mmCIF file of N, CA, C and O in Angstrom:
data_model
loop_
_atom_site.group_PDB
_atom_site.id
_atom_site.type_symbol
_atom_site.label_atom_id
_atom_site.label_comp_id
_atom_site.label_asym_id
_atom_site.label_seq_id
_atom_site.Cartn_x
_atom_site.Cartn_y
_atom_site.Cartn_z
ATOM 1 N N UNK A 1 -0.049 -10.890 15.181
ATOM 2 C CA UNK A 1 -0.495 -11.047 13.806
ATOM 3 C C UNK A 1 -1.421 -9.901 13.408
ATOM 4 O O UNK A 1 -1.399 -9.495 12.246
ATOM 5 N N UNK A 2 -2.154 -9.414 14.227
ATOM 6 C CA UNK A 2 -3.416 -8.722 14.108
ATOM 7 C C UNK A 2 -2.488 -6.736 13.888
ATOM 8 O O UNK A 2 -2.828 -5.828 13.130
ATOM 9 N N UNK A 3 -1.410 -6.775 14.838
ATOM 10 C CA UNK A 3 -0.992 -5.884 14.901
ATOM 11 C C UNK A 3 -0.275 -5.399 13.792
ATOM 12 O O UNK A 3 -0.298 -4.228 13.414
ATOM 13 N N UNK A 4 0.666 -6.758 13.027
ATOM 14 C CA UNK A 4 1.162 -6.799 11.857
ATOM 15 C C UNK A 4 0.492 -6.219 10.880
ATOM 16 O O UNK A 4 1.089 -5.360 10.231
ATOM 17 N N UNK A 5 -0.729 -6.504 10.584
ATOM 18 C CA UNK A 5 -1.787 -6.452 9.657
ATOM 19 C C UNK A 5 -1.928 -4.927 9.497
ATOM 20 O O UNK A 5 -1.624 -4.191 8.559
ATOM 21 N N UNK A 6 -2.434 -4.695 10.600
ATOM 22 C CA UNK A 6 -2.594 -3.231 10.824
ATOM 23 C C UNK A 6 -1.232 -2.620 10.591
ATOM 24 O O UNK A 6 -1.396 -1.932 9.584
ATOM 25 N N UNK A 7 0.061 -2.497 10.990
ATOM 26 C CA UNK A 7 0.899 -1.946 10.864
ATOM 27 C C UNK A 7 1.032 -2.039 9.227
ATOM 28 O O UNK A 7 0.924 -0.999 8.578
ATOM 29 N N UNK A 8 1.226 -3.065 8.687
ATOM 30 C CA UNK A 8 1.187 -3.218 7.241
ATOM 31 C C UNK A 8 -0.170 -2.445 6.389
ATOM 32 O O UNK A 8 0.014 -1.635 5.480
ATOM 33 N N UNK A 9 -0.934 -2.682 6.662
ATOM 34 C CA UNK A 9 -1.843 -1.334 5.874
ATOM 35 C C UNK A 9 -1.768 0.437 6.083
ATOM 36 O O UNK A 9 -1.757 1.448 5.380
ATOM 37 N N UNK A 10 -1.722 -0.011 7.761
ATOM 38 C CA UNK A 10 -0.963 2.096 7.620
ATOM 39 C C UNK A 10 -0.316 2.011 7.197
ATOM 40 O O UNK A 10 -0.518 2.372 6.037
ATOM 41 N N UNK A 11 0.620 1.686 7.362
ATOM 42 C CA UNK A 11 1.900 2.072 6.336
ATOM 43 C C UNK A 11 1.741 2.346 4.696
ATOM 44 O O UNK A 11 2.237 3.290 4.081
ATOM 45 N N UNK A 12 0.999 1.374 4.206
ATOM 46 C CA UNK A 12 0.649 1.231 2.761
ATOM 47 C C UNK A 12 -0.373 2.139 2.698
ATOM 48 O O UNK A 12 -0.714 2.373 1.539
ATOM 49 N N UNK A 13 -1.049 2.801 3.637
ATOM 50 C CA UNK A 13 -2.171 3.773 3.323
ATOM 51 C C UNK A 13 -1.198 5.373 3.270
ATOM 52 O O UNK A 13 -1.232 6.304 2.466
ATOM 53 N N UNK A 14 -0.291 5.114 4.650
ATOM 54 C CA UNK A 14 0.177 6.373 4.896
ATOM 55 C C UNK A 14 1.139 6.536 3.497
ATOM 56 O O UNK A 14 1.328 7.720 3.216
ATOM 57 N N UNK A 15 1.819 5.504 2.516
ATOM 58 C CA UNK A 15 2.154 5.999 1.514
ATOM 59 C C UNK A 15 1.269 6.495 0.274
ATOM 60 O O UNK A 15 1.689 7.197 -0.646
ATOM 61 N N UNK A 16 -0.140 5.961 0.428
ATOM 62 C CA UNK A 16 -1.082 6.413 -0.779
ATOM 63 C C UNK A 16 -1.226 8.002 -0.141
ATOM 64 O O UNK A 16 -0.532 8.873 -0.666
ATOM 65 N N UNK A 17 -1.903 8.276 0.707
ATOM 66 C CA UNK A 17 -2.309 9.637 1.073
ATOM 67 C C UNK A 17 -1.247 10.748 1.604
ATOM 68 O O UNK A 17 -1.466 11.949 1.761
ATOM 69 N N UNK A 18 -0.267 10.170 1.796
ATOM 70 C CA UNK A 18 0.525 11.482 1.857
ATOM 71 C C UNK A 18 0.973 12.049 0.687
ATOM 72 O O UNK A 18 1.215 11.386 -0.322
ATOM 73 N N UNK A 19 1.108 13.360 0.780
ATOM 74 C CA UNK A 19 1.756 14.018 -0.536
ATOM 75 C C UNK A 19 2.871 15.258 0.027
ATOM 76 O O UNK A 19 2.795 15.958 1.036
ATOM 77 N N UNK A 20 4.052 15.209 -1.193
ATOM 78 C CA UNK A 20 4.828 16.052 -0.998
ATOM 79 C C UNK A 20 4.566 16.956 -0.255
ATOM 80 O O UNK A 20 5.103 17.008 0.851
ATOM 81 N N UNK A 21 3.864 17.698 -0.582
ATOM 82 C CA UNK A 21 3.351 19.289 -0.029
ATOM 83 C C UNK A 21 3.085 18.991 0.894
ATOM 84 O O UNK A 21 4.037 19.497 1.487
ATOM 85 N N UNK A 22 2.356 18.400 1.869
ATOM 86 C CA UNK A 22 2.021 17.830 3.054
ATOM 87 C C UNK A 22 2.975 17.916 4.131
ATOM 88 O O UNK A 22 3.050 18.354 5.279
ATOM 89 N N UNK A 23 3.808 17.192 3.104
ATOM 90 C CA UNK A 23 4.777 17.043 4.661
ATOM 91 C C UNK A 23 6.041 18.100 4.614
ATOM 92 O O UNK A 23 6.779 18.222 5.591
ATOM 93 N N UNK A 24 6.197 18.716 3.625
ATOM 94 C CA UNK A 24 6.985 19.903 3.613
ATOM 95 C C UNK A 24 6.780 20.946 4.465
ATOM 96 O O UNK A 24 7.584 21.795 4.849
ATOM 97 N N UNK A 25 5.306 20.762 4.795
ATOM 98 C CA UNK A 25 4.190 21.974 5.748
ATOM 99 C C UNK A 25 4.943 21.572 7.102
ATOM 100 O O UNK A 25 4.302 20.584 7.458
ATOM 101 N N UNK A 26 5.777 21.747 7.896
ATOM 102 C CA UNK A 26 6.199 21.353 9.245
ATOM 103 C C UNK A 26 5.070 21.650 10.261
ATOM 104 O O UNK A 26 4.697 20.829 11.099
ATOM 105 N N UNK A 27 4.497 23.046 10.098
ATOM 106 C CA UNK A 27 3.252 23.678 10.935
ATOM 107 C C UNK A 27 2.004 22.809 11.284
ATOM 108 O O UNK A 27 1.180 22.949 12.187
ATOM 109 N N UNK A 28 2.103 21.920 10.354
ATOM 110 C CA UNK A 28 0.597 21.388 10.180
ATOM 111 C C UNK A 28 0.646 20.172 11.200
ATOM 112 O O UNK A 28 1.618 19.480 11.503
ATOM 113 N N UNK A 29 -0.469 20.111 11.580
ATOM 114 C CA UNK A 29 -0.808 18.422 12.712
ATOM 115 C C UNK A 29 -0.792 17.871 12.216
ATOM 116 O O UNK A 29 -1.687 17.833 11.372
ATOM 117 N N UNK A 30 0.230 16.883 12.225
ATOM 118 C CA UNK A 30 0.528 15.130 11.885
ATOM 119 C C UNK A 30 -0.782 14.765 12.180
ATOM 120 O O UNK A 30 -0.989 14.185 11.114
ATOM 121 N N UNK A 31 -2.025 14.627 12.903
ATOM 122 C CA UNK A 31 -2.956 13.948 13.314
ATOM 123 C C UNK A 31 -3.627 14.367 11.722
ATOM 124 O O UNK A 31 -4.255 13.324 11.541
ATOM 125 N N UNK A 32 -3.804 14.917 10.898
ATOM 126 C CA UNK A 32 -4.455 15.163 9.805
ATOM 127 C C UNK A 32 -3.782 14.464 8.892
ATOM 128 O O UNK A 32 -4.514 14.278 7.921
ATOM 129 N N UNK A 33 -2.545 13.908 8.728
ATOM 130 C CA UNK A 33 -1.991 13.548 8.173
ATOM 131 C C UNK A 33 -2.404 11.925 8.079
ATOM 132 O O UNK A 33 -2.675 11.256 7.082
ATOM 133 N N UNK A 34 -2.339 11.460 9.800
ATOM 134 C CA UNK A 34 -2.350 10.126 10.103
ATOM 135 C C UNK A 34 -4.164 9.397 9.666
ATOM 136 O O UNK A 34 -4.456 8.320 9.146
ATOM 137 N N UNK A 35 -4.876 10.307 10.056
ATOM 138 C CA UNK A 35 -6.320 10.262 10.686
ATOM 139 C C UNK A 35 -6.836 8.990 8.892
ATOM 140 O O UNK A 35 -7.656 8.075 8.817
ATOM 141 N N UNK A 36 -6.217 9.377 8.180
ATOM 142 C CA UNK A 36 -7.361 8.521 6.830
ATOM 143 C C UNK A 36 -6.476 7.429 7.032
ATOM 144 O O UNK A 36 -7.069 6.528 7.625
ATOM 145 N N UNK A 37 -5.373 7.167 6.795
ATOM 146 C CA UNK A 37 -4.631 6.128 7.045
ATOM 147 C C UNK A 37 -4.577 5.581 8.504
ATOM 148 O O UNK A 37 -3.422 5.284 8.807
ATOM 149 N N UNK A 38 -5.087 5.457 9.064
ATOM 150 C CA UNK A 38 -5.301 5.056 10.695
ATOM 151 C C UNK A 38 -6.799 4.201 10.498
ATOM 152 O O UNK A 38 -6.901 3.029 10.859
ATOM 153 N N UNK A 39 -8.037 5.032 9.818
ATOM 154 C CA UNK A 39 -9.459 4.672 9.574
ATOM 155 C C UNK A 39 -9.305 3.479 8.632
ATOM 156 O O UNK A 39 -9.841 2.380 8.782
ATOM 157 N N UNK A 40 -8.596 3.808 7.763
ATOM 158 C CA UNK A 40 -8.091 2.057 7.139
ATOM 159 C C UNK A 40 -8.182 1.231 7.347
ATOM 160 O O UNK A 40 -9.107 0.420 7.301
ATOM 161 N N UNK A 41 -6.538 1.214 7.843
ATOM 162 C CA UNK A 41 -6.189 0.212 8.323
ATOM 163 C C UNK A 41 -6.463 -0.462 9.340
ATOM 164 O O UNK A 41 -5.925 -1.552 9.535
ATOM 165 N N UNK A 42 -7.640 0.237 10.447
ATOM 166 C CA UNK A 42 -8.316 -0.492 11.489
ATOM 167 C C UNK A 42 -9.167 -1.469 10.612
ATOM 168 O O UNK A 42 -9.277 -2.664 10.891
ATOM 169 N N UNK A 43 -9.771 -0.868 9.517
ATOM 170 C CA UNK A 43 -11.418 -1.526 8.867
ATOM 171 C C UNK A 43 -10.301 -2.713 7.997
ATOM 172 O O UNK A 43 -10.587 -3.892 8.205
ATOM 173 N N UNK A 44 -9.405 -2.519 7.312
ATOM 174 C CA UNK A 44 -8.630 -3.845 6.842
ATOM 175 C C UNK A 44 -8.680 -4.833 7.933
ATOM 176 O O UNK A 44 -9.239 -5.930 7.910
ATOM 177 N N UNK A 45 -7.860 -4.160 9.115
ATOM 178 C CA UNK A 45 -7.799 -4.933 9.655
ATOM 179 C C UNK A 45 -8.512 -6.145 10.623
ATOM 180 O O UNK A 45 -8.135 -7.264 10.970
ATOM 181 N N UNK A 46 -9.863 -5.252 10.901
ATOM 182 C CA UNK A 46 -10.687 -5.960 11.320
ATOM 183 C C UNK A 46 -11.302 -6.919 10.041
ATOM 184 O O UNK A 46 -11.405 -8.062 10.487
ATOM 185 N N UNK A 47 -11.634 -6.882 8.976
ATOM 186 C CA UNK A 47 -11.993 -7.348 7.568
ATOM 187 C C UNK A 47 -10.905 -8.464 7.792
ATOM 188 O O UNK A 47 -11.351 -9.595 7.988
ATOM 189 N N UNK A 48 -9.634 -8.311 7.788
ATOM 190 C CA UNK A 48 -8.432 -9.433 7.883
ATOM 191 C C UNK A 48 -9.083 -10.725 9.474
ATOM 192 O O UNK A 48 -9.260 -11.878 9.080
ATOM 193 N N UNK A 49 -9.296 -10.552 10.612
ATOM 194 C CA UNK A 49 -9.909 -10.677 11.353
ATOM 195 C C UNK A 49 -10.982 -11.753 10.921
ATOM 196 O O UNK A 49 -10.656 -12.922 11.127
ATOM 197 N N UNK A 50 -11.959 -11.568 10.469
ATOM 198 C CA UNK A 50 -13.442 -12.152 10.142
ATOM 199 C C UNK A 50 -13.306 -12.396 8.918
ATOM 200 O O UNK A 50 -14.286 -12.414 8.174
ATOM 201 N N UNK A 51 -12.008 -12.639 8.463
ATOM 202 C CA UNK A 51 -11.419 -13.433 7.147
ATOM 203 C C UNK A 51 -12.492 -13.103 5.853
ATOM 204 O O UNK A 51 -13.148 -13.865 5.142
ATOM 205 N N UNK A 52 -12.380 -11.817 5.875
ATOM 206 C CA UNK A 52 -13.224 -11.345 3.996
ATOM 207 C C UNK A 52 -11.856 -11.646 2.692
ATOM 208 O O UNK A 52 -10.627 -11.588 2.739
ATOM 209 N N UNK A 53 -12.368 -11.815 2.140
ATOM 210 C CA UNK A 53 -11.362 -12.221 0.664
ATOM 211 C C UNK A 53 -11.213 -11.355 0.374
ATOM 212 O O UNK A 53 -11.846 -10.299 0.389
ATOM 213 N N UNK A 54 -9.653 -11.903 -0.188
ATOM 214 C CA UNK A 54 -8.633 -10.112 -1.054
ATOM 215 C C UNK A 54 -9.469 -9.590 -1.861
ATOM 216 O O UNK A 54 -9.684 -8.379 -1.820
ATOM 217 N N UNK A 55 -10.033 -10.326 -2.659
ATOM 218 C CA UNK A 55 -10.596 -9.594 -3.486
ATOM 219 C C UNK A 55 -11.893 -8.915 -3.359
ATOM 220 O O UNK A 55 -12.287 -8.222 -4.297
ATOM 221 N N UNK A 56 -12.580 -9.044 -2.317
ATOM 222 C CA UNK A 56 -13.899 -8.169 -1.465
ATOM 223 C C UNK A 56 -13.152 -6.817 -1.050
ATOM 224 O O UNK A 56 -13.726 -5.778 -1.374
ATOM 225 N N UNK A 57 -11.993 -6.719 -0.402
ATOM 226 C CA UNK A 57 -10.584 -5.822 0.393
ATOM 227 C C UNK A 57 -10.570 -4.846 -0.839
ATOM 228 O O UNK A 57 -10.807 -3.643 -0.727
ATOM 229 N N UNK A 58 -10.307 -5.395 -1.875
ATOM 230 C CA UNK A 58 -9.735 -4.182 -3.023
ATOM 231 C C UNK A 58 -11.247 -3.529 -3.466
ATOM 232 O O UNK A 58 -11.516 -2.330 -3.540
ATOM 233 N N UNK A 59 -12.326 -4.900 -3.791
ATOM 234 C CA UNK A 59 -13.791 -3.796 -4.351
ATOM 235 C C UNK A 59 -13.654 -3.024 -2.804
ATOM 236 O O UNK A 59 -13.758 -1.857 -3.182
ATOM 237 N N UNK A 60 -13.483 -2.939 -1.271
ATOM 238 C CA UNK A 60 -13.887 -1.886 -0.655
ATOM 239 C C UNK A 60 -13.339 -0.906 -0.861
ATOM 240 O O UNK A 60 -13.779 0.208 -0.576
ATOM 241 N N UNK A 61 -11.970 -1.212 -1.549
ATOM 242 C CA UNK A 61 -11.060 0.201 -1.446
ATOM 243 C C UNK A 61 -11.708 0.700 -2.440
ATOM 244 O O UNK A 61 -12.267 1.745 -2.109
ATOM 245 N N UNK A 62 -11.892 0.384 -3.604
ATOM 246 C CA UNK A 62 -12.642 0.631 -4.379
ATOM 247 C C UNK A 62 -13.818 1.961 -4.759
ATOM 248 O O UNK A 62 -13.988 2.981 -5.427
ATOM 249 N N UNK A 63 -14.637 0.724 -3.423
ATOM 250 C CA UNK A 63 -16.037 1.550 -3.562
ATOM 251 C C UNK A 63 -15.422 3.350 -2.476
ATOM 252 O O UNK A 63 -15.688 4.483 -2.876
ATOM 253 N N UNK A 64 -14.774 3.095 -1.410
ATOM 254 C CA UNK A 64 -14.365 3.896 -0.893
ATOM 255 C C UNK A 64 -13.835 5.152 -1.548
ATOM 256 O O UNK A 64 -14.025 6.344 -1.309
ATOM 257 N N UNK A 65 -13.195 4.586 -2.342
ATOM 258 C CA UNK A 65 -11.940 5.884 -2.821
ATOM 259 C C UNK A 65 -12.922 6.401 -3.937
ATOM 260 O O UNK A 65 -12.278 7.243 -4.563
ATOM 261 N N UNK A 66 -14.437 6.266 -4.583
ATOM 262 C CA UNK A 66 -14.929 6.548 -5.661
ATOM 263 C C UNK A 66 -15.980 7.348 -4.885
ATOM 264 O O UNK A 66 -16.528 8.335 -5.375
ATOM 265 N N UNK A 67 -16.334 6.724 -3.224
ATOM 266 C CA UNK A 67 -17.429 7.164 -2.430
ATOM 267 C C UNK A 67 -16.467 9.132 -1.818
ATOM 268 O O UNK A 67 -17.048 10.211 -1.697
ATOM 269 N N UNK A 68 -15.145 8.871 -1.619
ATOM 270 C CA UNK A 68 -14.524 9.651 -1.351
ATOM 271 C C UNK A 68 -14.023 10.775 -2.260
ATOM 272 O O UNK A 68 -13.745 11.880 -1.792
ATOM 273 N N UNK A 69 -13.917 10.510 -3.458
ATOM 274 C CA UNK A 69 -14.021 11.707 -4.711
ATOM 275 C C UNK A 69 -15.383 11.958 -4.529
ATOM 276 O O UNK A 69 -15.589 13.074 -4.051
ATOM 277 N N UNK A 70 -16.513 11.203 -4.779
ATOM 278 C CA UNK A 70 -17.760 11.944 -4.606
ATOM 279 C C UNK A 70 -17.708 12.960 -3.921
ATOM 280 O O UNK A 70 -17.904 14.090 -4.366
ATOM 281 N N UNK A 71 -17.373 12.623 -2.475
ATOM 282 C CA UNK A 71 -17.181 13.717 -1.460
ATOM 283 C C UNK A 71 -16.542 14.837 -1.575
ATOM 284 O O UNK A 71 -16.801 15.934 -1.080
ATOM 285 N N UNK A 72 -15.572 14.463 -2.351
ATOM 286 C CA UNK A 72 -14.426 15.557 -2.428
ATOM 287 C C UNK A 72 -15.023 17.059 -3.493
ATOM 288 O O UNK A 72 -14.981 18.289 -3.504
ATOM 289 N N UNK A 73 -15.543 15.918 -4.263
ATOM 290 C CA UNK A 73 -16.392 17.153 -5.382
ATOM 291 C C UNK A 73 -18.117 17.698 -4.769
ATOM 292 O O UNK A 73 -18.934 18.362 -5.406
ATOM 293 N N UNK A 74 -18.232 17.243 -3.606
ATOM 294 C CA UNK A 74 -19.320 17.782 -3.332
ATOM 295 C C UNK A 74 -19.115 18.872 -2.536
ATOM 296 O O UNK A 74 -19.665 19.953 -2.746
ATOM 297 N N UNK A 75 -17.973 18.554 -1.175
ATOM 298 C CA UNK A 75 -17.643 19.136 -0.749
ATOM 299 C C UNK A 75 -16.187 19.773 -0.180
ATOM 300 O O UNK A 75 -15.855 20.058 0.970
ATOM 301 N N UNK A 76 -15.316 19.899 -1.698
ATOM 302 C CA UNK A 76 -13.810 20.303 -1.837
ATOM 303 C C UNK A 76 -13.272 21.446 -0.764
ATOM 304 O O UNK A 76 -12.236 21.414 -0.101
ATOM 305 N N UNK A 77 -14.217 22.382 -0.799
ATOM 306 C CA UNK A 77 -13.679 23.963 -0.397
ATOM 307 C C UNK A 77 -13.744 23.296 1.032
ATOM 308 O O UNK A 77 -12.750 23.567 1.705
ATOM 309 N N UNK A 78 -14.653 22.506 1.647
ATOM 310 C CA UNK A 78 -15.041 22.378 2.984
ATOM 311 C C UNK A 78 -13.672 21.777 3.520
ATOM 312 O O UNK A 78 -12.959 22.173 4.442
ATOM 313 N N UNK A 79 -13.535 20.750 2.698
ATOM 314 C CA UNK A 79 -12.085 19.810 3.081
ATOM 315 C C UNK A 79 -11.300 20.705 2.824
ATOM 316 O O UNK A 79 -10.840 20.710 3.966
ATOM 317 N N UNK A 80 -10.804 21.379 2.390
ATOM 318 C CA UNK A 80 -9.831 22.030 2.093
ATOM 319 C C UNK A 80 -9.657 23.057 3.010
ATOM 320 O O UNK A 80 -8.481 23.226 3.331
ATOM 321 N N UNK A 81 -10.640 23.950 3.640
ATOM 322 C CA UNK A 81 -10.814 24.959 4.812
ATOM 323 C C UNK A 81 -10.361 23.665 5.872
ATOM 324 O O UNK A 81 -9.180 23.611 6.213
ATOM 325 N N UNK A 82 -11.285 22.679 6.357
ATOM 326 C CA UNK A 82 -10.408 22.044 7.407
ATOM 327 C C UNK A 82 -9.189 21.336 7.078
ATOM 328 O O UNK A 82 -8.746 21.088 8.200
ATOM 329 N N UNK A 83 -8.174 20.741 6.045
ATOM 330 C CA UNK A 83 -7.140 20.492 6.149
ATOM 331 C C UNK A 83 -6.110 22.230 6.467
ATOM 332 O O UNK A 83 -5.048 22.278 7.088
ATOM 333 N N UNK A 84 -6.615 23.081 6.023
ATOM 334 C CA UNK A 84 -5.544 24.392 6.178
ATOM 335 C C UNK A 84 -5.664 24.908 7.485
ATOM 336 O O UNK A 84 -4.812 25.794 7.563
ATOM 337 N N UNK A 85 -6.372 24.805 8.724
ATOM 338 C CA UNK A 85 -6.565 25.074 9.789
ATOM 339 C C UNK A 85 -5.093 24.490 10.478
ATOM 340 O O UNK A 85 -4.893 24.596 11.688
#
């Protein structure tokens, strides 16, 4: 069940965060690819686990993905030098 869970959110993560260009790149490490969608779906899954409500699940994605543009605009060039490595 636990494994399900998890398999069912990577999956649903690995379709939010991948993008075309991404995977057209053959050169590039799949582990960069996997690594945000992997961090997920462990924290869903443990959250699924210690039974938090759907609707606590979506405010985290939430707060996450708004905590994660922050990031992105603070520090774009940085992410961007380590995804092109």
């Amino acid at each position: 069940m636990i494994i399900g869970t998890f398999l069912f959110y990577f999956f649903l993560f690995l379709f939010v965060f991948s993008s075309p260009e991404k995977l057209k790149n053959r050169d590039k490490r799949w582990t960069k690819i996997l690594v945000l969608p992997a961090i997920f779906a462990l924290l869903l899954s443990v959250l699924t686990v210690i039974k938090v409500f759907f609707i606590y699940k979506i405010l985290l994605i939430i707060v996450a993905g708004i905590t994660m543009l922050l990031t992105y605009w603070q520090y774009g060039k940085e992410i961007k030098q380590w995804l092109e490595k």
